[in-house]
């Protein structure tokens, strides 16, 4: 009926779900009915319980009345009022609970009225007793007045309770019967659903097993080399498609076997090529590994000398038997200056201009592989064979790699990877140096900043402590600097600072560390020099600054001067340089107090 296995499975699933849903609905309905029956049983229990409580309260109210009349104890009177009120409340609740049963509701209403009448009759002797007329009250009780009413209440209450107990028994029996029917329904329904599922899946398995066995046998035969095809009439759409696919696969497999011989021949050829290229790939792998080690070290280099050492060690291993040199572009001079050479090649240290190299002009490799084969660069030795490889980054000239000799195919591969690594390392080296300069230089004056001064001073003190060499420190500032800012503006103050910094940078030694300490204050660290030996140099600087004539926008700012304080470190001073700076600063302020434009040596005892 259904050609597709998927459709059959869906139909079975729908049938099972429908059967389970029907069974669940029947069980829910039976459960609801049973719950309602037990609810009515509990309702009867509550009616009986409350009715009995109402009668008990009435009896206790009668006892309280007699107790008060006989003992004159007010507690009995209060007990009467409480019990009587409780009896009325309970009987009223019984009346409300029996509203669904007209007969019992009417009986409960009658009992409620009789209890009210009984309450009125009981209150009369009680009222006489409260007025002190106990004998009259006793006489009323002894006369038996109200006894008939009490008996009537008792009889009617017993009849009401017996009827309610009969109802309770009937409701309990009905609830038990419904519970039993629910159990039978669950057992029968579950059995029917299980049987239905078993039959459905048995039919489904049967429709799968036969075609699956046929296909398994066909595949087994195909694996043993037999040419087997399957009849596509398999009883279901899915297995029909599988059979068709199997037949197509078997046809293609035969075609593939026919092509296998040709493929094997091609594989043999490819295998030969792989063996031929294996050595070359291994060699390239070794070169790449070597270049990786070189690149790692170049990126860790901090100085030009370290970078040159790394290049001289690794490049001859990457390009053996090829002497060469590495030139880096000096932007300030616009020259290619040598930073490393290897293989015994000697190159001029003054470098060459970028337009002397055809590789830099063209932005690509330039080589002379034979005499007269191409234009010779101006920096190359004639008639040597050579190769120039430009080092570029973002269109900017970084440098050039110069190699003497002819390059083979493998050397060109190594050269390409080598230039990429060297270019990256040079850019990184230049960036690190630029960042270092930015962190230690004062941007206005170009001198070292206070941070660098503190680091250098600590280092020089440690060095002087080990070697017993003298170390002196100069603290100085510009006299009356505030006048320039107040009279001419802060840009004039910047001109003064730059001019003074230029004099100090040119007059002190290369080994001296000249720093801008802050504002108009400057500091000079002079290793290997005592304060007395340093005094002459300081006075030369002081005089040169006094001779300055400052200009701004064509107008003269006037002259300036500086005051200096000099101190020499000794081992009694703190190793962090604070004591030395305080000594030099004290000498500076002494020079200020003595008239400015002078240099004084600190006289702090060693």
GROMACS .gro file of N, CA and C in nm, residues 512-584:
model
  219
  512UNK      N    1   7.922   6.169   2.832
  512UNK     CA    2   7.839   6.234   2.934
  512UNK      C    3   7.692   6.220   2.897
  513UNK      N    4   7.608   6.200   2.998
  513UNK     CA    5   7.463   6.185   2.976
  513UNK      C    6   7.397   6.317   3.011
  514UNK      N    7   7.354   6.392   2.907
  514UNK     CA    8   7.293   6.522   2.925
  514UNK      C    9   7.141   6.505   2.922
  515UNK      N   10   7.072   6.550   3.028
  515UNK     CA   11   6.929   6.525   3.043
  515UNK      C   12   6.856   6.655   3.077
  516UNK      N   13   6.730   6.659   3.034
  516UNK     CA   14   6.641   6.765   3.083
  516UNK      C   15   6.568   6.708   3.203
  517UNK      N   16   6.595   6.764   3.321
  517UNK     CA   17   6.540   6.710   3.445
  517UNK      C   18   6.392   6.748   3.459
  518UNK      N   19   6.357   6.865   3.408
  518UNK     CA   20   6.218   6.912   3.416
  518UNK      C   21   6.214   7.063   3.416
  519UNK      N   22   6.118   7.124   3.343
  519UNK     CA   23   6.111   7.269   3.337
  519UNK      C   24   6.238   7.327   3.279
  520UNK      N   25   6.301   7.421   3.351
  520UNK     CA   26   6.427   7.481   3.305
  520UNK      C   27   6.548   7.416   3.370
  521UNK      N   28   6.527   7.299   3.438
  521UNK     CA   29   6.638   7.231   3.505
  521UNK      C   30   6.697   7.123   3.415
  522UNK      N   31   6.831   7.109   3.420
  522UNK     CA   32   6.903   7.010   3.341
  522UNK      C   33   6.998   6.934   3.434
  523UNK      N   34   7.034   6.813   3.391
  523UNK     CA   35   7.125   6.728   3.468
  523UNK      C   36   7.226   6.667   3.373
  524UNK      N   37   7.352   6.658   3.421
  524UNK     CA   38   7.458   6.594   3.341
  524UNK      C   39   7.525   6.489   3.429
  525UNK      N   40   7.528   6.364   3.379
  525UNK     CA   41   7.602   6.256   3.446
  525UNK      C   42   7.735   6.243   3.375
  526UNK      N   43   7.846   6.258   3.451
  526UNK     CA   44   7.980   6.255   3.392
  526UNK      C   45   8.059   6.140   3.452
  527UNK      N   46   8.057   6.020   3.390
  527UNK     CA   47   8.133   5.906   3.443
  527UNK      C   48   8.284   5.929   3.427
  528UNK      N   49   8.362   5.877   3.523
  528UNK     CA   50   8.507   5.883   3.514
  528UNK      C   51   8.565   6.022   3.534
  529UNK      N   52   8.490   6.113   3.593
  529UNK     CA   53   8.536   6.252   3.609
  529UNK      C   54   8.506   6.299   3.749
  530UNK      N   55   8.604   6.365   3.812
  530UNK     CA   56   8.582   6.426   3.943
  530UNK      C   57   8.521   6.564   3.925
  531UNK      N   58   8.470   6.621   4.034
  531UNK     CA   59   8.407   6.753   4.027
  531UNK      C   60   8.509   6.859   3.986
  532UNK      N   61   8.632   6.850   4.036
  532UNK     CA   62   8.734   6.950   4.003
  532UNK      C   63   8.770   6.943   3.854
  533UNK      N   64   8.785   6.821   3.802
  533UNK     CA   65   8.817   6.808   3.660
  533UNK      C   66   8.701   6.852   3.573
  534UNK      N   67   8.578   6.834   3.624
  534UNK     CA   68   8.459   6.870   3.546
  534UNK      C   69   8.433   7.020   3.547
  535UNK      N   70   8.491   7.093   3.643
  535UNK     CA   71   8.460   7.236   3.658
  535UNK      C   72   8.497   7.315   3.532
  536UNK      N   73   8.613   7.286   3.472
  536UNK     CA   74   8.653   7.361   3.352
  536UNK      C   75   8.554   7.342   3.239
  537UNK      N   76   8.508   7.219   3.217
  537UNK     CA   77   8.411   7.193   3.111
  537UNK      C   78   8.280   7.264   3.139
  538UNK      N   79   8.238   7.264   3.267
  538UNK     CA   80   8.113   7.330   3.303
  538UNK      C   81   8.123   7.480   3.279
  539UNK      N   82   8.236   7.539   3.313
  539UNK     CA   83   8.252   7.683   3.292
  539UNK      C   84   8.251   7.717   3.144
  540UNK      N   85   8.310   7.629   3.059
  540UNK     CA   86   8.303   7.653   2.914
  540UNK      C   87   8.158   7.656   2.868
  541UNK      N   88   8.078   7.561   2.918
  541UNK     CA   89   7.936   7.557   2.881
  541UNK      C   90   7.865   7.682   2.933
  542UNK      N   91   7.892   7.717   3.058
  542UNK     CA   92   7.828   7.836   3.117
  542UNK      C   93   7.859   7.961   3.036
  543UNK      N   94   7.985   7.976   2.994
  543UNK     CA   95   8.024   8.095   2.918
  543UNK      C   96   7.956   8.094   2.781
  544UNK      N   97   7.950   7.975   2.717
  544UNK     CA   98   7.886   7.968   2.585
  544UNK      C   99   7.739   8.005   2.593
  545UNK      N  100   7.674   7.965   2.703
  545UNK     CA  101   7.532   8.000   2.719
  545UNK      C  102   7.516   8.148   2.744
  546UNK      N  103   7.610   8.208   2.819
  546UNK     CA  104   7.604   8.353   2.845
  546UNK      C  105   7.624   8.433   2.718
  547UNK      N  106   7.700   8.375   2.622
  547UNK     CA  107   7.726   8.446   2.496
  547UNK      C  108   7.613   8.431   2.396
  548UNK      N  109   7.514   8.350   2.428
  548UNK     CA  110   7.402   8.331   2.334
  548UNK      C  111   7.322   8.459   2.317
  549UNK      N  112   7.283   8.486   2.193
  549UNK     CA  113   7.187   8.593   2.166
  549UNK      C  114   7.065   8.526   2.103
  550UNK      N  115   6.952   8.537   2.170
  550UNK     CA  116   6.832   8.462   2.129
  550UNK      C  117   6.738   8.550   2.048
  551UNK      N  118   6.679   8.492   1.945
  551UNK     CA  119   6.589   8.564   1.855
  551UNK      C  120   6.459   8.486   1.839
  552UNK      N  121   6.352   8.561   1.814
  552UNK     CA  122   6.222   8.499   1.784
  552UNK      C  123   6.147   8.587   1.687
  553UNK      N  124   6.114   8.532   1.571
  553UNK     CA  125   6.039   8.604   1.468
  553UNK      C  126   6.107   8.737   1.432
  554UNK      N  127   6.240   8.734   1.422
  554UNK     CA  128   6.313   8.853   1.383
  554UNK      C  129   6.341   8.951   1.495
  555UNK      N  130   6.286   8.929   1.615
  555UNK     CA  131   6.311   9.020   1.728
  555UNK      C  132   6.403   8.953   1.827
  556UNK      N  133   6.480   9.033   1.898
  556UNK     CA  134   6.578   8.980   1.993
  556UNK      C  135   6.512   8.957   2.128
  557UNK      N  136   6.540   8.837   2.185
  557UNK     CA  137   6.487   8.805   2.317
  557UNK      C  138   6.586   8.844   2.427
  558UNK      N  139   6.711   8.874   2.388
  558UNK     CA  140   6.811   8.908   2.489
  558UNK      C  141   6.902   8.790   2.516
  559UNK      N  142   6.977   8.797   2.622
  559UNK     CA  143   7.071   8.693   2.658
  559UNK      C  144   7.019   8.618   2.780
  560UNK      N  145   7.086   8.507   2.811
  560UNK     CA  146   7.047   8.428   2.927
  560UNK      C  147   7.172   8.376   2.994
  561UNK      N  148   7.157   8.311   3.106
  561UNK     CA  149   7.270   8.252   3.178
  561UNK      C  150   7.219   8.133   3.255
  562UNK      N  151   7.314   8.053   3.307
  562UNK     CA  152   7.278   7.935   3.384
  562UNK      C  153   7.366   7.926   3.508
  563UNK      N  154   7.310   7.862   3.611
  563UNK     CA  155   7.384   7.835   3.734
  563UNK      C  156   7.402   7.684   3.746
  564UNK      N  157   7.517   7.642   3.801
  564UNK     CA  158   7.554   7.501   3.804
  564UNK      C  159   7.594   7.459   3.944
  565UNK      N  160   7.555   7.336   3.982
  565UNK     CA  161   7.603   7.274   4.104
  565UNK      C  162   7.663   7.138   4.072
  566UNK      N  163   7.784   7.111   4.123
  566UNK     CA  164   7.857   6.989   4.088
  566UNK      C  165   7.882   6.910   4.215
  567UNK      N  166   7.864   6.776   4.207
  567UNK     CA  167   7.893   6.689   4.321
  567UNK      C  168   7.953   6.560   4.269
  568UNK      N  169   8.042   6.498   4.351
  568UNK     CA  170   8.105   6.370   4.315
  568UNK      C  171   8.057   6.263   4.411
  569UNK      N  172   8.024   6.146   4.356
  569UNK     CA  173   7.970   6.037   4.437
  569UNK      C  174   8.080   5.971   4.518
  570UNK      N  175   8.046   5.932   4.642
  570UNK     CA  176   8.136   5.850   4.721
  570UNK      C  177   8.055   5.740   4.788
  571UNK      N  178   8.122   5.641   4.844
  571UNK     CA  179   8.055   5.520   4.891
  571UNK      C  180   7.970   5.541   5.014
  572UNK      N  181   7.978   5.660   5.074
  572UNK     CA  182   7.891   5.688   5.189
  572UNK      C  183   7.752   5.730   5.142
  573UNK      N  184   7.739   5.759   5.015
  573UNK     CA  185   7.611   5.807   4.962
  573UNK      C  186   7.521   5.689   4.925
  574UNK      N  187   7.392   5.717   4.912
  574UNK     CA  188   7.294   5.614   4.877
  574UNK      C  189   7.321   5.562   4.736
  575UNK      N  190   7.295   5.432   4.715
  575UNK     CA  191   7.321   5.371   4.584
  575UNK      C  192   7.219   5.410   4.479
  576UNK      N  193   7.103   5.467   4.523
  576UNK     CA  194   7.002   5.507   4.424
  576UNK      C  195   7.027   5.645   4.367
  577UNK      N  196   7.133   5.715   4.410
  577UNK     CA  197   7.167   5.846   4.354
  577UNK      C  198   7.098   5.963   4.419
  578UNK      N  199   7.008   5.938   4.515
  578UNK     CA  200   6.933   6.048   4.575
  578UNK      C  201   7.026   6.141   4.652
  579UNK      N  202   7.118   6.085   4.728
  579UNK     CA  203   7.210   6.169   4.806
  579UNK      C  204   7.298   6.252   4.714
  580UNK      N  205   7.346   6.190   4.605
  580UNK     CA  206   7.430   6.263   4.509
  580UNK      C  207   7.353   6.378   4.446
  581UNK      N  208   7.228   6.355   4.408
  581UNK     CA  209   7.147   6.462   4.348
  581UNK      C  210   7.121   6.574   4.448
  582UNK      N  211   7.099   6.538   4.574
  582UNK     CA  212   7.075   6.640   4.675
  582UNK      C  213   7.200   6.726   4.695
  583UNK      N  214   7.321   6.663   4.691
  583UNK     CA  215   7.445   6.739   4.707
  583UNK      C  216   7.464   6.836   4.591
  584UNK      N  217   7.442   6.789   4.467
  584UNK     CA  218   7.456   6.878   4.351
  584UNK      C  219   7.351   6.987   4.354
   0.00000   0.00000   0.00000
